[in-house]
CSV table of C-alpha atoms and ligand atoms in Angstrom, one decimal:
chain,number,residue,atom,x,y,z
A,1,MET,CA,4.0,-38.2,87.2
A,2,THR,CA,0.7,-38.9,89.0
A,3,ASP,CA,-1.4,-36.6,91.2
A,4,ARG,CA,-1.4,-38.8,94.3
A,5,LYS,CA,-0.8,-37.2,97.7
A,6,ALA,CA,1.0,-38.1,100.9
A,7,THR,CA,-0.3,-36.7,104.2
A,8,LEU,CA,2.1,-35.7,106.9
A,9,SER,CA,1.0,-34.8,110.4
A,10,VAL,CA,3.3,-32.2,112.0
A,11,GLY,CA,2.1,-31.4,115.5
A,12,ASN,CA,-1.6,-30.8,115.1
A,13,LYS,CA,-1.2,-29.8,111.5
A,14,SER,CA,-1.8,-32.1,108.5
A,15,ILE,CA,0.3,-31.4,105.5
A,16,GLU,CA,-0.5,-32.7,102.0
A,17,LEU,CA,2.6,-33.5,99.8
A,18,PRO,CA,2.5,-34.4,96.1
A,19,MET,CA,3.6,-37.9,95.1
A,20,TYR,CA,5.1,-38.9,91.8
A,21,SER,CA,5.7,-42.3,90.1
A,22,GLY,CA,8.5,-43.0,87.8
A,23,THR,CA,8.6,-45.6,84.9
A,24,VAL,CA,9.6,-48.2,87.5
A,25,GLY,CA,10.8,-48.2,91.1
A,26,PRO,CA,9.6,-46.5,94.3
A,27,ASP,CA,7.3,-43.5,94.2
A,28,VAL,CA,8.6,-40.3,95.6
A,29,ILE,CA,7.1,-37.7,98.0
A,30,ASP,CA,7.8,-34.1,97.0
A,31,VAL,CA,8.9,-32.5,100.2
A,32,ARG,CA,10.1,-29.2,98.7
A,33,GLY,CA,7.1,-27.4,100.3
A,34,LEU,CA,8.1,-28.4,103.9
A,35,VAL,CA,10.4,-25.4,104.3
A,36,GLN,CA,7.3,-23.2,104.3
A,37,GLU,CA,6.0,-25.3,107.2
A,38,GLY,CA,9.2,-24.6,109.2
A,39,VAL,CA,10.5,-28.2,109.1
A,40,PHE,CA,13.2,-30.1,107.1
A,41,THR,CA,13.5,-33.7,106.2
A,42,TYR,CA,16.5,-35.4,107.8
A,43,ASP,CA,18.4,-38.1,105.9
A,44,PRO,CA,22.2,-38.1,106.5
A,45,GLY,CA,23.8,-40.3,103.8
A,46,PHE,CA,20.7,-39.8,101.6
A,47,VAL,CA,19.4,-43.4,102.3
A,48,SER,CA,15.7,-42.5,101.5
A,49,THR,CA,16.2,-39.4,99.3
A,50,ALA,CA,15.7,-39.0,95.6
A,51,ALA,CA,17.9,-36.0,94.8
A,52,CYS,CA,16.8,-35.7,91.1
A,53,GLU,CA,14.8,-37.2,88.3
A,54,SER,CA,16.8,-39.2,85.8
A,55,ALA,CA,16.3,-41.4,82.7
A,56,ILE,CA,19.8,-42.8,82.5
A,57,THR,CA,20.2,-45.8,84.8
A,58,TYR,CA,17.8,-47.8,87.0
A,59,ILE,CA,18.9,-50.1,89.9
A,60,ASP,CA,16.6,-52.6,91.6
A,61,GLY,CA,18.6,-53.5,94.6
A,62,ALA,CA,16.3,-56.1,96.0
A,63,ASN,CA,16.4,-58.1,92.7
A,64,GLY,CA,20.0,-57.3,91.6
A,65,VAL,CA,18.9,-55.5,88.5
A,66,LEU,CA,20.9,-52.8,86.7
A,67,LEU,CA,19.5,-51.2,83.5
A,68,HIS,CA,21.2,-48.6,81.3
A,69,ARG,CA,18.5,-46.8,79.4
A,70,GLY,CA,16.4,-49.9,79.9
A,71,TYR,CA,19.0,-52.5,78.8
A,72,PRO,CA,20.2,-55.0,81.4
A,73,ILE,CA,23.9,-54.8,82.2
A,74,ASP,CA,24.6,-58.4,81.6
A,75,GLN,CA,23.2,-58.2,78.0
A,76,LEU,CA,25.3,-55.0,77.3
A,77,ALA,CA,28.4,-56.7,78.8
A,78,GLU,CA,27.9,-59.8,76.6
A,79,GLN,CA,26.7,-58.2,73.4
A,80,SER,CA,27.8,-54.5,73.2
A,81,ASP,CA,31.1,-52.7,73.5
A,82,PHE,CA,32.1,-49.8,75.7
A,83,LEU,CA,31.9,-47.0,73.1
A,84,GLU,CA,28.4,-48.2,72.0
A,85,VAL,CA,27.4,-48.1,75.7
A,86,CYS,CA,28.8,-44.6,75.9
A,87,TYR,CA,26.6,-43.6,73.0
A,88,LEU,CA,23.6,-45.2,74.7
A,89,LEU,CA,24.1,-43.5,78.0
A,90,LEU,CA,24.7,-40.1,76.3
A,91,ASN,CA,21.9,-40.2,73.8
A,92,GLY,CA,19.3,-42.6,75.3
A,93,GLU,CA,19.1,-45.0,72.4
A,94,LEU,CA,21.5,-47.5,70.8
A,95,PRO,CA,23.2,-46.1,67.7
A,96,SER,CA,22.5,-47.3,64.1
A,97,GLU,CA,25.5,-49.0,62.4
A,98,GLU,CA,26.3,-45.7,60.7
A,99,GLU,CA,25.9,-43.6,63.9
A,100,ASN,CA,28.1,-46.2,65.8
A,101,LYS,CA,30.9,-45.9,63.2
A,102,ARG,CA,30.7,-42.1,63.2
A,103,PHE,CA,30.8,-42.1,67.0
A,104,HIS,CA,33.8,-44.5,67.1
A,105,ASP,CA,35.6,-42.4,64.5
A,106,THR,CA,34.9,-39.1,66.4
A,107,ILE,CA,36.3,-40.5,69.6
A,108,LYS,CA,39.4,-41.8,67.9
A,109,ASN,CA,40.1,-38.2,66.7
A,110,HIS,CA,40.2,-36.8,70.2
A,111,THR,CA,42.4,-39.3,72.0
A,112,MET,CA,45.6,-37.1,72.0
A,113,LEU,CA,46.3,-34.5,74.8
A,114,HIS,CA,47.5,-31.0,74.1
A,115,ASP,CA,51.2,-31.5,74.2
A,116,GLN,CA,51.7,-28.8,76.9
A,117,MET,CA,49.6,-31.1,79.3
A,118,ARG,CA,52.8,-33.2,79.6
A,119,ASN,CA,54.1,-30.5,81.9
A,120,PHE,CA,51.4,-31.2,84.5
A,121,PHE,CA,52.7,-34.8,84.9
A,122,ASN,CA,56.3,-33.6,85.5
A,123,GLY,CA,55.1,-31.5,88.4
A,124,PHE,CA,54.2,-34.6,90.4
A,125,ARG,CA,56.6,-36.8,92.4
A,126,ARG,CA,57.2,-40.1,90.6
A,127,ASP,CA,55.6,-41.9,93.6
A,128,ALA,CA,52.4,-39.8,93.6
A,129,HIS,CA,49.2,-41.8,93.7
A,130,PRO,CA,47.9,-41.9,90.1
A,131,MET,CA,44.5,-40.8,91.4
A,132,ALA,CA,46.1,-37.5,92.6
A,133,ILE,CA,47.6,-37.0,89.1
A,134,MET,CA,44.4,-37.8,87.3
A,135,CYS,CA,42.4,-35.5,89.5
A,136,GLY,CA,44.8,-32.6,88.8
A,137,VAL,CA,45.2,-33.3,85.1
A,138,VAL,CA,41.5,-33.6,84.4
A,139,GLY,CA,40.7,-30.4,86.2
A,140,ALA,CA,43.5,-28.7,84.2
A,141,LEU,CA,41.7,-29.6,80.9
A,142,SER,CA,39.4,-26.6,81.6
A,143,ALA,CA,42.5,-24.4,81.1
A,144,PHE,CA,42.9,-25.8,77.5
A,145,TYR,CA,39.3,-25.6,76.3
A,146,HIS,CA,38.0,-22.5,78.2
A,147,ASP,CA,36.6,-21.1,74.9
A,148,GLN,CA,34.3,-24.1,74.5
A,149,MET,CA,32.7,-24.5,77.9
A,150,ASP,CA,29.4,-22.6,77.5
A,151,VAL,CA,27.3,-25.2,79.3
A,152,SER,CA,24.1,-23.8,77.8
A,153,ASP,CA,25.3,-24.7,74.2
A,154,PRO,CA,24.5,-28.3,73.3
A,155,LYS,CA,27.2,-28.4,70.7
A,156,GLN,CA,29.9,-27.4,73.2
A,157,ARG,CA,28.5,-29.9,75.7
A,158,GLU,CA,28.7,-32.6,73.0
A,159,ILE,CA,32.3,-31.9,72.0
A,160,THR,CA,33.3,-31.8,75.7
A,161,GLY,CA,31.7,-35.2,76.2
A,162,HIS,CA,33.7,-36.6,73.2
A,163,ARG,CA,36.9,-35.1,74.5
A,164,LEU,CA,36.5,-36.6,78.0
A,165,ILE,CA,35.6,-40.1,76.7
A,166,ALA,CA,38.5,-40.0,74.3
A,167,LYS,CA,41.2,-38.5,76.5
A,168,MET,CA,40.6,-40.4,79.8
A,169,PRO,CA,42.4,-43.6,78.7
A,170,THR,CA,45.4,-41.4,77.5
A,171,ILE,CA,45.5,-39.6,80.8
A,172,ALA,CA,45.1,-42.8,82.8
A,173,ALA,CA,47.8,-44.6,80.9
A,174,TRP,CA,50.1,-41.6,81.2
A,175,CYS,CA,49.6,-41.6,85.0
A,176,TYR,CA,50.9,-45.2,85.0
A,177,LYS,CA,53.8,-44.5,82.6
A,178,TYR,CA,54.9,-41.5,84.7
A,179,SER,CA,54.9,-43.6,87.9
A,180,VAL,CA,57.2,-46.3,86.3
A,181,GLY,CA,59.4,-43.8,84.5
A,182,GLN,CA,58.6,-45.0,81.0
A,183,PRO,CA,57.9,-42.7,78.1
A,184,PHE,CA,54.3,-41.8,77.4
A,185,MET,CA,52.8,-43.8,74.5
A,186,TYR,CA,50.6,-41.9,72.1
A,187,PRO,CA,47.2,-43.4,71.2
A,188,ARG,CA,46.9,-45.4,67.9
A,189,ASN,CA,43.8,-44.9,65.7
A,190,ASP,CA,44.1,-48.5,64.3
A,191,LEU,CA,43.2,-50.0,67.7
A,192,SER,CA,39.9,-50.4,69.5
A,193,TYR,CA,39.3,-48.3,72.7
A,194,ALA,CA,40.3,-51.2,75.0
A,195,GLU,CA,43.2,-52.3,72.8
A,196,ASN,CA,44.4,-48.7,72.7
A,197,PHE,CA,44.4,-48.4,76.4
A,198,LEU,CA,46.5,-51.6,76.8
A,199,HIS,CA,48.8,-50.3,74.1
A,200,MET,CA,49.3,-47.0,76.0
A,201,MET,CA,49.8,-48.9,79.3
A,202,PHE,CA,52.1,-51.7,78.3
A,203,GLY,CA,53.6,-50.7,74.9
A,204,THR,CA,57.0,-49.1,74.6
A,205,PRO,CA,58.8,-47.3,71.7
A,206,CYS,CA,61.2,-50.2,71.6
A,207,GLU,CA,58.8,-52.7,70.0
A,208,ASP,CA,55.4,-53.2,68.3
A,209,TYR,CA,52.9,-54.0,71.1
A,210,LYS,CA,50.1,-56.5,70.1
A,211,PRO,CA,47.2,-56.4,72.6
A,212,ASN,CA,45.9,-59.8,73.7
A,213,PRO,CA,42.4,-60.0,72.3
A,214,VAL,CA,41.1,-61.9,75.4
A,215,LEU,CA,42.5,-59.2,77.7
A,216,ALA,CA,41.2,-56.4,75.5
A,217,LYS,CA,37.7,-57.9,75.6
A,218,ALA,CA,38.0,-58.3,79.4
A,219,MET,CA,39.1,-54.6,79.7
A,220,ASP,CA,36.2,-53.5,77.5
A,221,LYS,CA,33.8,-55.5,79.8
A,222,ILE,CA,35.3,-53.9,82.9
A,223,PHE,CA,34.8,-50.5,81.2
A,224,ILE,CA,31.1,-51.3,80.6
A,225,LEU,CA,30.5,-52.7,84.1
A,226,HIS,CA,31.8,-49.5,85.7
A,227,ALA,CA,30.2,-47.0,83.2
A,228,ASP,CA,27.3,-45.7,85.3
A,229,HIS,CA,25.4,-46.5,88.5
A,230,GLU,CA,22.7,-43.8,89.0
A,231,GLN,CA,23.1,-41.4,91.9
A,232,ASN,CA,26.2,-42.9,93.7
A,233,ALA,CA,28.4,-40.7,95.8
A,234,SER,CA,30.7,-39.5,93.0
A,235,THR,CA,27.9,-39.0,90.5
A,236,SER,CA,26.0,-37.0,93.1
A,237,THR,CA,29.2,-35.0,93.6
A,238,VAL,CA,29.4,-34.2,89.9
A,239,ARG,CA,25.7,-33.2,89.9
A,240,LEU,CA,26.1,-30.9,92.9
A,241,ALA,CA,29.2,-29.3,91.4
A,242,GLY,CA,27.4,-28.9,88.1
A,243,SER,CA,24.4,-27.3,89.7
A,244,THR,CA,26.6,-24.3,90.4
A,245,GLY,CA,27.4,-23.8,86.7
A,246,ALA,CA,31.0,-25.0,87.2
A,247,ASN,CA,32.6,-26.1,83.9
A,248,PRO,CA,32.3,-29.8,83.1
A,249,TYR,CA,36.0,-30.6,83.5
A,250,ALA,CA,36.0,-29.2,87.0
A,251,CYS,CA,32.8,-31.3,87.7
A,252,ILE,CA,34.4,-34.5,86.5
A,253,ALA,CA,37.5,-33.8,88.6
A,254,SER,CA,35.2,-33.5,91.6
A,255,GLY,CA,33.8,-36.9,90.7
A,256,ILE,CA,37.3,-38.4,90.6
A,257,ALA,CA,38.1,-37.0,94.0
A,258,ALA,CA,34.9,-38.5,95.5
A,259,LEU,CA,35.4,-41.9,93.8
A,260,TRP,CA,38.9,-42.2,95.4
A,261,GLY,CA,37.5,-43.0,98.8
A,262,PRO,CA,37.8,-46.7,100.0
A,263,ALA,CA,34.1,-46.9,100.7
A,264,HIS,CA,33.4,-46.1,97.1
A,265,GLY,CA,35.7,-46.6,94.0
A,266,GLY,CA,38.7,-47.0,96.1
A,267,ALA,CA,37.3,-50.4,97.3
A,268,ASN,CA,38.8,-52.3,94.3
A,269,GLU,CA,42.3,-51.3,95.4
A,270,ALA,CA,41.4,-52.1,99.0
A,271,VAL,CA,40.1,-55.6,98.1
A,272,LEU,CA,43.5,-56.6,96.7
A,273,ASP,CA,45.2,-55.1,99.8
A,274,MET,CA,42.8,-57.1,102.0
A,275,LEU,CA,43.4,-60.4,100.1
A,276,ALA,CA,47.1,-59.9,100.3
A,277,GLU,CA,46.8,-59.2,104.1
A,278,ILE,CA,44.7,-62.4,104.5
A,279,GLY,CA,47.6,-64.1,102.7
A,280,ASP,CA,46.3,-67.7,103.1
A,281,GLU,CA,42.9,-69.4,103.2
A,282,SER,CA,43.7,-70.5,106.7
A,283,ASN,CA,43.4,-66.9,107.9
A,284,ILE,CA,40.0,-66.2,106.4
A,285,GLU,CA,38.0,-67.0,109.5
A,286,THR,CA,40.1,-64.5,111.5
A,287,PHE,CA,39.3,-61.8,109.0
A,288,ILE,CA,35.6,-62.7,108.9
A,289,ALA,CA,35.5,-62.3,112.7
A,290,LYS,CA,37.2,-58.9,112.4
A,291,ALA,CA,34.6,-57.8,109.8
A,292,LYS,CA,31.9,-58.7,112.3
A,293,ASP,CA,33.5,-57.1,115.3
A,294,LYS,CA,31.8,-53.8,116.0
A,295,ASP,CA,34.9,-52.6,117.8
A,296,ASP,CA,37.1,-53.4,114.8
A,297,PRO,CA,37.0,-50.8,111.9
A,298,PHE,CA,37.9,-53.6,109.4
A,299,ARG,CA,35.3,-54.3,106.8
A,300,LEU,CA,35.2,-57.0,104.1
A,301,MET,CA,36.2,-54.8,101.2
A,302,GLY,CA,34.2,-55.6,98.0
A,303,PHE,CA,31.2,-56.7,100.1
A,304,GLY,CA,28.0,-54.8,100.8
A,305,HIS,CA,26.2,-52.0,98.9
A,306,ARG,CA,23.8,-49.2,99.8
A,307,VAL,CA,21.4,-50.3,97.1
A,308,TYR,CA,22.0,-53.9,96.3
A,309,LYS,CA,20.5,-56.2,98.9
A,310,ASN,CA,21.1,-59.1,96.5
A,311,PHE,CA,23.9,-60.0,94.2
A,312,ASP,CA,25.4,-57.0,92.4
A,313,PRO,CA,24.7,-58.1,88.8
A,314,ARG,CA,28.1,-56.6,87.8
A,315,ALA,CA,29.9,-58.9,90.3
A,316,LYS,CA,28.5,-62.0,88.5
A,317,VAL,CA,29.8,-60.9,85.1
A,318,MET,CA,33.1,-59.8,86.7
A,319,ALA,CA,33.5,-63.2,88.4
A,320,GLU,CA,33.1,-64.9,84.9
A,321,THR,CA,35.5,-62.5,83.3
A,322,ALA,CA,38.0,-63.3,86.1
A,323,HIS,CA,37.9,-67.0,85.1
A,324,GLU,CA,38.3,-66.2,81.4
A,325,VAL,CA,41.4,-63.9,82.0
A,326,LEU,CA,43.1,-66.2,84.5
A,327,SER,CA,42.7,-69.3,82.3
A,328,GLU,CA,43.9,-67.3,79.3
A,329,LEU,CA,47.0,-66.4,81.3
A,330,GLY,CA,47.4,-69.9,82.9
A,331,LEU,CA,46.7,-68.4,86.4
A,332,GLU,CA,43.7,-70.6,87.3
A,333,ASN,CA,45.4,-71.4,90.5
A,334,ASP,CA,46.1,-67.7,91.4
A,335,PRO,CA,46.3,-67.8,95.2
A,336,LEU,CA,44.4,-64.5,95.5
A,337,LEU,CA,41.5,-65.9,93.4
A,338,LYS,CA,41.4,-68.9,95.6
A,339,ILE,CA,41.3,-66.8,98.8
A,340,ALA,CA,38.6,-64.5,97.2
A,341,GLN,CA,36.4,-67.5,96.2
A,342,ARG,CA,36.7,-69.1,99.6
A,343,LEU,CA,36.1,-65.8,101.3
A,344,GLU,CA,32.9,-65.3,99.2
A,345,LYS,CA,31.7,-68.8,100.0
A,346,ILE,CA,32.2,-68.4,103.7
A,347,ALA,CA,30.7,-64.9,103.9
A,348,LEU,CA,27.6,-65.9,101.9
A,349,GLU,CA,26.9,-68.7,104.4
A,350,ASP,CA,27.6,-66.6,107.5
A,351,GLU,CA,24.6,-65.3,109.4
A,352,TYR,CA,26.1,-61.8,110.0
A,353,PHE,CA,26.4,-61.2,106.2
A,354,VAL,CA,23.2,-63.0,105.3
A,355,GLU,CA,21.0,-61.0,107.7
A,356,ARG,CA,22.6,-57.7,106.6
A,357,GLN,CA,22.2,-58.8,102.9
A,358,LEU,CA,25.9,-58.2,102.2
A,359,TYR,CA,26.9,-59.6,98.9
A,360,PRO,CA,30.0,-59.2,96.7
A,361,ASN,CA,29.9,-55.9,94.8
A,362,VAL,CA,31.5,-54.7,91.6
A,363,ASP,CA,34.8,-54.2,93.3
A,364,PHE,CA,35.2,-57.7,94.7
A,365,TYR,CA,36.6,-59.4,91.5
A,366,SER,CA,37.6,-56.5,89.4
A,367,GLY,CA,41.0,-56.1,91.1
A,368,ILE,CA,41.9,-59.8,90.5
A,369,ILE,CA,41.4,-59.3,86.8
A,370,LEU,CA,43.4,-56.1,86.7
A,371,LYS,CA,46.2,-57.6,88.7
A,372,ALA,CA,46.3,-60.6,86.4
A,373,ILE,CA,46.6,-58.3,83.4
A,374,GLY,CA,49.6,-56.6,85.1
A,375,ILE,CA,48.0,-53.4,86.3
A,376,PRO,CA,49.2,-52.2,89.7
A,377,THR,CA,46.6,-51.8,92.5
A,378,SER,CA,47.2,-48.1,92.6
A,379,MET,CA,45.8,-47.9,89.1
A,380,PHE,CA,42.6,-49.7,89.9
A,381,THR,CA,40.5,-46.7,90.9
A,382,VAL,CA,42.0,-44.7,88.0
A,383,ILE,CA,40.5,-47.4,85.7
A,384,PHE,CA,37.2,-47.1,87.5
A,385,ALA,CA,37.3,-43.3,87.1
A,386,MET,CA,38.1,-43.7,83.4
A,387,SER,CA,35.0,-45.9,82.9
A,388,ARG,CA,32.7,-43.9,85.1
A,389,THR,CA,33.5,-40.6,83.2
A,390,ILE,CA,30.7,-41.4,80.7
A,391,GLY,CA,28.3,-41.9,83.6
A,392,TRP,CA,29.3,-38.7,85.3
A,393,PHE,CA,29.2,-36.7,82.1
A,394,SER,CA,25.8,-38.2,81.1
A,395,HIS,CA,24.3,-37.2,84.4
A,396,TRP,CA,25.9,-33.7,84.2
A,397,ASN,CA,24.6,-33.3,80.7
A,398,GLU,CA,21.1,-34.5,81.7
A,399,MET,CA,21.0,-32.0,84.5
A,400,VAL,CA,22.4,-28.9,82.8
A,401,SER,CA,20.2,-29.4,79.7
A,402,GLY,CA,17.1,-29.3,81.9
A,403,ALA,CA,15.6,-27.0,84.5
A,404,ASN,CA,18.4,-26.8,87.1
A,405,ARG,CA,18.6,-25.2,90.5
A,406,ILE,CA,21.8,-25.0,92.6
A,407,GLY,CA,21.9,-27.8,95.1
A,408,ARG,CA,21.9,-26.5,98.7
A,409,PRO,CA,20.9,-29.0,101.4
A,410,ARG,CA,19.9,-27.8,104.9
A,411,GLN,CA,20.9,-29.2,108.3
A,412,LEU,CA,19.8,-30.1,111.9
A,413,TYR,CA,21.8,-27.5,113.9
A,414,THR,CA,23.0,-28.8,117.2
A,415,GLY,CA,25.6,-26.2,117.9
A,416,SER,CA,25.6,-23.4,120.5
A,417,PRO,CA,22.6,-21.0,120.8
A,418,LYS,CA,23.2,-17.3,120.2
A,419,ARG,CA,25.7,-15.9,122.7
A,420,ASP,CA,27.5,-12.5,123.1
A,421,TYR,CA,31.2,-12.2,122.5
A,422,ARG,CA,33.3,-11.8,125.6
A,423,LYS,CA,37.1,-12.4,125.7
A,424,LYS,CA,38.1,-15.5,127.8
B,1,LIG,C1,30.9,-48.9,95.0
B,1,LIG,O1,26.6,-46.4,95.4
B,1,LIG,C2,27.1,-47.1,94.4
B,1,LIG,O2,26.4,-47.3,93.4
B,1,LIG,C3,28.6,-47.4,94.5
B,1,LIG,C4,29.1,-48.3,93.3
B,1,LIG,C5,29.1,-47.6,92.0
B,1,LIG,O3,29.1,-48.3,91.0
B,1,LIG,O4,29.1,-46.3,91.9
B,1,LIG,O5,28.4,-49.5,93.3
B,1,LIG,C6,30.6,-48.6,93.6
B,1,LIG,O6,31.2,-47.9,95.7
B,1,LIG,C7,30.7,-50.3,95.6
B,1,LIG,C8,30.9,-50.3,97.1
B,1,LIG,C9,32.4,-50.5,97.3
B,1,LIG,N1,32.7,-50.4,98.8
B,1,LIG,C10,33.1,-51.4,99.5
B,1,LIG,O7,33.2,-52.6,99.0
B,1,LIG,C11,33.5,-51.1,100.9
B,1,LIG,C12,33.0,-52.1,101.9
B,1,LIG,N2,31.5,-52.0,101.9
B,1,LIG,C13,31.0,-51.0,102.8
B,1,LIG,O8,31.8,-50.2,103.6
B,1,LIG,C14,29.5,-50.7,102.8
B,1,LIG,O9,28.9,-51.9,102.5
B,1,LIG,C15,29.0,-49.7,101.8
B,1,LIG,C16,29.8,-48.4,102.0
B,1,LIG,C17,29.3,-50.2,100.4
B,1,LIG,C18,27.5,-49.5,102.0
B,1,LIG,O10,27.4,-48.9,103.3
B,1,LIG,P1,26.0,-48.5,103.9
B,1,LIG,O11,24.9,-48.7,102.9
B,1,LIG,O12,26.1,-47.2,104.6
B,1,LIG,O13,25.8,-49.7,104.9
B,1,LIG,P2,26.2,-49.6,106.4
B,1,LIG,O14,27.6,-49.1,106.5
B,1,LIG,O15,25.1,-48.9,107.1
B,1,LIG,O16,26.2,-51.2,106.8
B,1,LIG,C19,25.0,-51.8,107.2
B,1,LIG,C20,25.5,-52.9,108.2
B,1,LIG,C21,26.4,-52.4,109.3
B,1,LIG,O17,26.3,-53.3,110.4
B,1,LIG,P3,25.2,-52.9,111.6
B,1,LIG,O18,25.6,-51.5,112.1
B,1,LIG,O19,23.8,-52.9,111.0
B,1,LIG,O20,25.4,-53.9,112.6
B,1,LIG,O21,26.3,-53.8,107.5
B,1,LIG,C22,27.7,-53.8,108.0
B,1,LIG,C23,27.8,-52.5,108.8
B,1,LIG,O22,28.7,-52.6,109.8
B,1,LIG,N3,28.5,-53.8,106.8
B,1,LIG,C24,29.7,-54.5,106.7
B,1,LIG,C25,30.1,-54.3,105.4
B,1,LIG,N4,29.3,-53.5,104.8
B,1,LIG,C26,28.3,-53.2,105.6
B,1,LIG,N5,30.3,-55.3,107.6
B,1,LIG,C27,31.4,-55.9,107.2
B,1,LIG,N6,32.0,-55.8,105.9
B,1,LIG,C28,31.3,-55.0,105.0
B,1,LIG,N7,31.9,-54.8,103.8
């Protein structure tokens, strides 16, 4: 932090506000004192607002940079694995070989759900959206561990984090199994995190399921690419819920709910729906025109980002992974991939997208990979939520382990002035 000041003139008054610098990125102006001056800042959508201080993830939107505890996302995607990235996000440093093995073993020992949790699934219609099921089941975890949810106890926070990382793939896979009427598959401790997820998704009691190593590696990369993304809408939701002292399972459930929206994590499902609606490369120009038409609510799903005004570094890795998976499966000529590639090329050359700095984001290619693996579109955001749980929990943990005040924004009131009650 530095002792620099910003000066704000309000009417004929000059107000000095402290400024702080982080390790890297824009300085901030501390506006907390403005309420004493009788004014608020106004920033719907929090475009220019730093809601907190954090050391977990840094995004440089202008240069397409994403760092997790200082490590570039492309290096982590190529050289690390999801559980090691979980350890890094949680603890701030990469684990030693011994710490990594202990962490992997710990997670493996928490992958099962309390058997009574099966009853929650049975309460849903078979055609319930899996995000609705996941939201309900994760919130219900607080009913099974209520004696270990003292948020002020670091040990209880640690075990909660391990439980969430370990159980989310089981919950996600059971959401899918429930929707297709197949028996739930129990986790296997002889498989890696990604292999185990594929086993619980596609295995059946009738035969021994052998995860395809290329697909397992692709899944692990998808988990890494979705793990965290600083103060996005769902993470900010988790922080706001956590600032009230709500239990961590309830806070993660609030993050799942926020992620579901098509402008956020729901975009991966919306990209596939959009590609299917386009149907053929000959229709692309029509949809580009719709995306540019102010009177048409249609947007190019998987394009644009609040922070990235350059390529989303995750989208680049995702595009490479899409090629690996499709060639492994002999689907190089997948029509949806062809439409996506053509759409990307046309959009990146179109003035409307160029001047608004709209590039493919993390959601543009992820759905093509997941669909190729055989995962239904309704499960795409569930997988995003499963991956992002470590990011949500790491931010929650960072917040509750420090000095924390309840989040309570103010407003610009434009409603009726005071008036006395008179029956109409
Ligand atoms: C994620 O925040 C995160 O970090 C999120 C995320 C994470 O990891 O947590 O990265 C994950 O949510 C990725 C984004 C997924 N969403 C989509 O792909 C949905 C489509 N994209 C958008 O709706 C939009 O780009 C947002 C929501 C992502 C960003 O919205 P902003 O920052 O509020 O930008 P905006 O709506 O103000 O758009 C600026 C201009 C507008 O045009 P003008 O009014 O200036 O003329 O760009 C246009 C918009 O109309 N625009 C688009 C567009 N996105 C923005 N036009 C067509 N297609 C699009 N996709």
